[in-house]
XYZ file of C-alpha atoms in Angstrom:
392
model
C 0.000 0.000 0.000
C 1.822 3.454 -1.120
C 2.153 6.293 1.083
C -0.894 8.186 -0.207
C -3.325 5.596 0.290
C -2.408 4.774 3.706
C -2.869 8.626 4.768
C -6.514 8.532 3.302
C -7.742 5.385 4.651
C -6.518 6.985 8.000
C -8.346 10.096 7.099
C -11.504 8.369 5.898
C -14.558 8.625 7.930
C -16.937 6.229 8.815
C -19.614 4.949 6.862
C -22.810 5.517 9.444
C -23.480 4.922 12.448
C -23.899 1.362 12.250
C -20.040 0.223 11.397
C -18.409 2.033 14.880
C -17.928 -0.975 17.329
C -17.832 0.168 20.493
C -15.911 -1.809 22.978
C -17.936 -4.823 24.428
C -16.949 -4.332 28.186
C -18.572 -0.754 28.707
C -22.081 -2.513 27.374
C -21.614 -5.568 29.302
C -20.035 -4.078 32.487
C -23.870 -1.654 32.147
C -26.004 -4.456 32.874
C -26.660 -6.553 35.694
C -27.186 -10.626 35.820
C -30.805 -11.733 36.462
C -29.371 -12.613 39.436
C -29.395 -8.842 41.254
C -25.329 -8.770 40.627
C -23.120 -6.695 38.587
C -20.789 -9.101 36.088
C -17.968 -7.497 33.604
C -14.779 -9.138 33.458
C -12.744 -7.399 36.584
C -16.181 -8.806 38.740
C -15.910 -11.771 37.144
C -12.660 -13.022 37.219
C -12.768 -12.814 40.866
C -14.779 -16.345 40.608
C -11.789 -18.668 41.642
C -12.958 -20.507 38.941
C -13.562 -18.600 36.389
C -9.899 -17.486 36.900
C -8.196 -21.308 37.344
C -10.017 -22.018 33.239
C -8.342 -18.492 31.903
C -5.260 -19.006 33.905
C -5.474 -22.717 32.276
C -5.697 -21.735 28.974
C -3.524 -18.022 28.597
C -0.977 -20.072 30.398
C -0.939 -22.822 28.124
C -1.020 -20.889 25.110
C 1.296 -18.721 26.209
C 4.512 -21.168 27.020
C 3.504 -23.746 24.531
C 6.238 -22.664 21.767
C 5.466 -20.228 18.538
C 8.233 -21.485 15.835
C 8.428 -19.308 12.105
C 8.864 -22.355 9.408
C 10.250 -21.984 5.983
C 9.230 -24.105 3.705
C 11.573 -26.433 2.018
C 11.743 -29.030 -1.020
C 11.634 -32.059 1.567
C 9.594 -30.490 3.959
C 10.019 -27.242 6.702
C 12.372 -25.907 8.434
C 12.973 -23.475 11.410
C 13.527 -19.928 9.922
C 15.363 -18.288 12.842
C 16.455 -15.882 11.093
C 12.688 -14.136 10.216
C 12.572 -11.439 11.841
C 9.448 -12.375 13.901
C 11.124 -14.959 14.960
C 12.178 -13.170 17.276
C 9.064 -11.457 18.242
C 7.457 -14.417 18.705
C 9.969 -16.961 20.359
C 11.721 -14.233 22.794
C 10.915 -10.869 22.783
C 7.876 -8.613 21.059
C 8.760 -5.730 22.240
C 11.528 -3.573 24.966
C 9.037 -4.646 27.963
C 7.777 -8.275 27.788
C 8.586 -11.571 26.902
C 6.816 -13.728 24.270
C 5.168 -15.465 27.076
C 3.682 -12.421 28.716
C 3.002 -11.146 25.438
C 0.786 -13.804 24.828
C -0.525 -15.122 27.796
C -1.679 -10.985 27.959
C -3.650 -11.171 24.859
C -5.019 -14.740 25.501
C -6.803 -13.229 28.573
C -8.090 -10.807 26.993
C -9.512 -13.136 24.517
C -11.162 -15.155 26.886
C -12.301 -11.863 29.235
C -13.273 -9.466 26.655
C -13.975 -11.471 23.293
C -10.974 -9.289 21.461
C -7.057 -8.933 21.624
C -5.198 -6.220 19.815
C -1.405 -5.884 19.463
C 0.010 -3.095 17.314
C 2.431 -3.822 14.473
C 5.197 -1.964 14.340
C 7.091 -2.235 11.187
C 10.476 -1.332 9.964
C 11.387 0.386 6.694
C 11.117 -2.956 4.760
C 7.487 -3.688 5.886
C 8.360 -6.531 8.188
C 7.330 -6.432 11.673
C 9.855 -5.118 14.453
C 7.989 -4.539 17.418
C 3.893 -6.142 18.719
C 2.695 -3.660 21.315
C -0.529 -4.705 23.528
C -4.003 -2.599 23.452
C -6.306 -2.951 26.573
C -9.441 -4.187 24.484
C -11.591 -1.387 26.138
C -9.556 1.081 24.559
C -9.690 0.263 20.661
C -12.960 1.108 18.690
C -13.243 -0.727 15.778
C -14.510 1.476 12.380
C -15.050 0.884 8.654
C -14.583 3.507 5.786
C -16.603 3.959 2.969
C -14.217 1.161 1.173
C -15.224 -1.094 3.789
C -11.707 -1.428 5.371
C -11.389 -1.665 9.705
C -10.143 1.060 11.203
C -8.508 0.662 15.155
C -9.236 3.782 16.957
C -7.094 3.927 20.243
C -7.474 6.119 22.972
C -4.428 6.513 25.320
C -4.726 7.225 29.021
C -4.609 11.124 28.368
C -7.895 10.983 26.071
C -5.810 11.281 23.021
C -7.107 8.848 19.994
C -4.885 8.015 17.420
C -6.386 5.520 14.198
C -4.479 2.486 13.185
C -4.766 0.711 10.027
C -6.034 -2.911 9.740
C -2.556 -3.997 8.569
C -1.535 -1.893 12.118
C -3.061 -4.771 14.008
C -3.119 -8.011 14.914
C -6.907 -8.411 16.098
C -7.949 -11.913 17.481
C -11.551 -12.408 18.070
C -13.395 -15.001 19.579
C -17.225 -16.551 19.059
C -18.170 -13.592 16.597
C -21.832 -12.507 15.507
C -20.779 -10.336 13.228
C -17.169 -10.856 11.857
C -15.496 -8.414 13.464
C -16.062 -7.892 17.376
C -16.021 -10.677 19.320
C -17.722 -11.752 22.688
C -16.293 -13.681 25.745
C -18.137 -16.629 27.628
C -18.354 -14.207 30.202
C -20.526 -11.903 27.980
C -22.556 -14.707 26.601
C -23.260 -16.543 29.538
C -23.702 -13.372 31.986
C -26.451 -14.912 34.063
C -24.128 -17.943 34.819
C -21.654 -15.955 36.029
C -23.871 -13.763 37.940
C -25.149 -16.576 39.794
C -21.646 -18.059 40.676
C -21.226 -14.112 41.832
C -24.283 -14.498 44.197
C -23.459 -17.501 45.996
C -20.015 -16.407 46.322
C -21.632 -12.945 48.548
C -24.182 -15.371 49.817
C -21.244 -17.180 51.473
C -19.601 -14.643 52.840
C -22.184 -12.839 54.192
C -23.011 -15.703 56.119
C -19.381 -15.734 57.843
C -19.795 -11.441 57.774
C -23.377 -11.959 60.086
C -21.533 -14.706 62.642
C -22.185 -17.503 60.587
C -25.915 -17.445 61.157
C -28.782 -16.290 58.951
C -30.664 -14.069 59.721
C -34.142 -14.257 61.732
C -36.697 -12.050 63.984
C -36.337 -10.790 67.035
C -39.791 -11.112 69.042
C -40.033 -7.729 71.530
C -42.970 -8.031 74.217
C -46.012 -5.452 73.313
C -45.333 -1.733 74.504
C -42.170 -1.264 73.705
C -41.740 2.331 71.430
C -39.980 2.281 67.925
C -36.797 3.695 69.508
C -36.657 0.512 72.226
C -37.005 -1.833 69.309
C -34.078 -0.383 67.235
C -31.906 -0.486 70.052
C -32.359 -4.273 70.985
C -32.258 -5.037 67.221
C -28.503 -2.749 67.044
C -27.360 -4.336 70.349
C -27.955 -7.988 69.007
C -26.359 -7.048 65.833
C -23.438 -5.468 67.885
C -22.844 -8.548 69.901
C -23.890 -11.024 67.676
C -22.706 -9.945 63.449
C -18.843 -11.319 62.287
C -16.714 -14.162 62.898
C -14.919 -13.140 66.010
C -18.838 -13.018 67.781
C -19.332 -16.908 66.737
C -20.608 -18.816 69.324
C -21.590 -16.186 72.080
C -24.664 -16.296 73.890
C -26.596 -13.847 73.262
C -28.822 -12.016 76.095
C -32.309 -10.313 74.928
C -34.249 -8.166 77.233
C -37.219 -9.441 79.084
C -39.836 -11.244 77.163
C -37.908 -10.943 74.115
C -37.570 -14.024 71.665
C -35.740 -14.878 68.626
C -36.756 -16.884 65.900
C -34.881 -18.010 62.694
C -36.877 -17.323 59.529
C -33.861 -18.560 56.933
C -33.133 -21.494 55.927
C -29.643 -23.250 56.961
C -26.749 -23.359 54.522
C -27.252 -27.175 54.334
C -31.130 -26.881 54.010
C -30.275 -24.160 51.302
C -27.412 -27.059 49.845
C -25.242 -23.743 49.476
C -22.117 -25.970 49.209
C -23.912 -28.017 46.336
C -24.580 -25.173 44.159
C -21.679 -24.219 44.887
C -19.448 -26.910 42.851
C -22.169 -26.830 40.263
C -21.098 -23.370 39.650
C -17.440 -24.637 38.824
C -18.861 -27.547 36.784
C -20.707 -24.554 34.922
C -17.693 -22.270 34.432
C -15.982 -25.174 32.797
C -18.280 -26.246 30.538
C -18.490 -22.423 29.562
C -14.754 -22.395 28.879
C -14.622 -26.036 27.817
C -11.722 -26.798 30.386
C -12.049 -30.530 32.020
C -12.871 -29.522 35.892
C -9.729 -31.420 37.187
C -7.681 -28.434 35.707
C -9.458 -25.862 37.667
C -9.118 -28.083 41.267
C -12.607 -30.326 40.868
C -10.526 -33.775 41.454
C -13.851 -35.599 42.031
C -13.799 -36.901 38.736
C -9.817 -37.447 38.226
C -7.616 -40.177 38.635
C -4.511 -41.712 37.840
C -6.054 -43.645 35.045
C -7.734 -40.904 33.422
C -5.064 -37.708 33.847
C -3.663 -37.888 30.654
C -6.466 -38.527 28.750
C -8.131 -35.173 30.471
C -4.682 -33.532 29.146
C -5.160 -35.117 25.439
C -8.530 -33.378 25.777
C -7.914 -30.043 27.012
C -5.696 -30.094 24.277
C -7.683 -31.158 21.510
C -10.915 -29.418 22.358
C -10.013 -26.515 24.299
C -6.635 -25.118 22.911
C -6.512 -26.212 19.630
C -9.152 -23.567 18.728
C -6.921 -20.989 20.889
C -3.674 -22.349 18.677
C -5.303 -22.142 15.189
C -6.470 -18.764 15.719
C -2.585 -17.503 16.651
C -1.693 -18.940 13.828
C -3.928 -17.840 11.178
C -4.418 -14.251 12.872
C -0.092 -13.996 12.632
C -0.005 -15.862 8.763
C -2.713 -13.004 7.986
C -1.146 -9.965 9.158
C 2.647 -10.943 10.275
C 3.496 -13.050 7.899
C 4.638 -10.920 4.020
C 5.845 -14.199 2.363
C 2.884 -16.684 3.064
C 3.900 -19.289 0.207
C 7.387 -19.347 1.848
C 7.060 -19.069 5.660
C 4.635 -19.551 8.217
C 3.986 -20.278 12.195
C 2.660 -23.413 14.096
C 2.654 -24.594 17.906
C 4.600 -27.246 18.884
C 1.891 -28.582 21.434
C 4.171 -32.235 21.262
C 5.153 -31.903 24.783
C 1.697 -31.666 26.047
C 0.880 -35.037 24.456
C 3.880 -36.994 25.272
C 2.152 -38.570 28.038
C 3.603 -40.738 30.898
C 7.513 -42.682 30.060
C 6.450 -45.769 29.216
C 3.507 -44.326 26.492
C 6.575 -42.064 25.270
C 8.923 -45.310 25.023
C 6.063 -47.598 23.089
C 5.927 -45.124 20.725
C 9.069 -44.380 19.579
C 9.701 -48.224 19.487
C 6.896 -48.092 16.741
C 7.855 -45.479 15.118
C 11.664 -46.973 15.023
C 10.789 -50.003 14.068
C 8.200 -49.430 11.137
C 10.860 -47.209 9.688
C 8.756 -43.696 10.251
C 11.303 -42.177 12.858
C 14.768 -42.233 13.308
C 16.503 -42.465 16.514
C 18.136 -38.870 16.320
C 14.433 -37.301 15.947
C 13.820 -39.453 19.065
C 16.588 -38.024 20.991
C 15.819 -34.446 19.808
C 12.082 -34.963 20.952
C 13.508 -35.917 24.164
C 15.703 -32.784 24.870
C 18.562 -35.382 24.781
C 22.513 -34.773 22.737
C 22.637 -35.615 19.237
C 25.121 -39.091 18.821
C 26.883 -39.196 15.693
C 25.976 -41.864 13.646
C 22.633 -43.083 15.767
C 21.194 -43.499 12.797
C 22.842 -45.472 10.566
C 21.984 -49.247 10.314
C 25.775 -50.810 11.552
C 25.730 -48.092 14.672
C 21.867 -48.962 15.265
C 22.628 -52.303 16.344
C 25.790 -51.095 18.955
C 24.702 -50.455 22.716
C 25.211 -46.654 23.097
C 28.018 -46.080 25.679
């Protein structure tokens, strides 16, 4: 794109009204649950579940290596020279590592529905630098050409417009195409409720553990008298420290409990069903957000297999494609992929079995075993004579 294009895209207005995206988490964080509770993503992510399944999966994605491939006559190989190589296997920018970099945006995806990163390029057009935008700072636009525009606004109020080729913009469970919405925006009532039983708990603890009832005053007493037995029970009674005291009411006076108990109300019950719900909304297997009622030695790398399979691969495949898009100048020559072998390796023996197949139908060589394996290259491993020696 030539100089003189690029400045009047920037310049170029909006279409209407109805192509300027606003960010998602001033709606969302503007509307309560059915449940009586506010939920936006600061609110929340203060569900310790709803933070293990994001912590889960940002930290996943975020140390599971990013490689840059060329691609060759007899297959691919590593391009460390690219420069986003760089970018994407150490450092994207003077601040962060790849990791934080990534694990950053990946919570972002999950919290907000949207992840920006801004491109900065060097005179040859190929990326030098991916800066992070908070999502509830970008507004997304489209011209009359129907290009997106980023606008970002800085902590001073000042808004500056970016370029779609200015942006690497990750979405995640669009409507439309081009904002995207978080589990925590689709499934707001879910969420809310986990909220509410979360204050229902701990008002329980805040009150002395008890719920709350009546207090029965004999007949006569004035408005004033009433409020002053009902402050002087709350006084003695109200907050963990006034647990088990016995309380002293004035003559005649009675309480009765009008609540139900926490185990009548099966508080704790709804309680785990709320984590069971939070990881079916993020499609994490409970056992990686601390439900082990389900896990076992039998079963824990099968759960891994499938947190792989259907809960980051989705994650994985949009990296890739959103960098091969934008990142990437020379598609037919070069492009990025996980290496997610590590998290299917499995247990030693598994590990072993298969590389004996693999060896032994002729499909893998014995160096590619010891490179899986983080093990020295031997010289001649794999040649048929040296095969058959026992390695010293």
């Amino acid at each position: 794109m030539n100089v003189l294009r690029r400045f009047l895209e920037r310049r170029a207005s909006p279409s209407g009204a109805g192509d300027h995206y606003d960010p998602y988490y001033a709606a969302l964080g503007a509307a309560g649950a059915s449940s009586g509770v506010m939920v936006n993503p600061d609110t929340a992510e203060s569900i310790s579940a709803v933070y293990a399944a994001i912590a889960a999966i940002s930290e996943s994605v975020g140390s599971l290596p990013l490689d840059v491939y060329r691609r060759t006559d007899t297959g691919r190989e590593k391009a460390r020279q690219h420069p986003l190589y760089r970018l994407l296997h150490d450092a994207p920018n003077g601040y962060q590592t790849a990791l934080e970099l990534r694990e950053q945006m990946q919570r972002h995806i999950l919290l907000r529905g949207n992840a920006y990163a801004e491109i900065v390029r060097g005179g040859n057009g190929q990326p030098q630098a991916l800066l992070p935008l908070h999502p509830d700072r970008v507004t997304i636009l489209r011209n009359q050409v129907g290009n997106l525009l980023y606008d970002v606004t800085d902590e001073s109020g000042r808004v500056r417009r970016l370029l779609a080729d200015e942006v690497l913009h990750l979405r995640y469970h669009t409507d439309d195409g081009i904002v995207g919405r978080s589990p925590i925006q689709v499934a707001r009532d879910t969420v809310g409720l986990a909220l509410a039983e979360r204050t229902h708990g701990s008002k329980m603890f805040e009150q002395g553990t008890k719920l709350s009832g009546v207090i029965e005053a004999p007949p006569g007493l004035s408005k004033e008298q009433n409020t002053q037995i009902r402050e002087s029970w709350a006084a003695g009674q109200e907050g963990v420290n006034n647990h088990g005291k016995t309380p002293v009411l004035p003559q005649g006076a009675q309480y009765k409990p009008v609540s139900m108990t926490l185990e009548d109300a099966e508080w704790i019950e709804a309680r785990r069903l709320s984590v069971e719900e939070v990881a079916r909304l993020f499609r994490v297997p409970p056992v990686l957000i601390g439900d082990l009622r389900e896990a076992n030695y039998s079963n824990a790398v099968e759960l891994g297999r499938y947190f792989v399979t259907h809960t980051l691969r989705r994650h994985l495949v949009a990296w890739e494609q959103g960098i091969n898009r934008v990142l990437i100048n020379d598609p037919a020559r070069f492009y990025v992929e996980h290496n997610v072998e590590a998290l299917l390796r499995g247990d030693s023996l598994t590990r072993a079995q298969f590389y004996e197949r693999g060896i032994n139908d002729r499909w893998m060589l014995r160096s590619e075993v010891r490179r899986l394996e983080n093990l020295p290259a031997i010289e001649g491993i794999d040649d048929e004579e040296a095969a058959q020696r026992p390695i010293e």
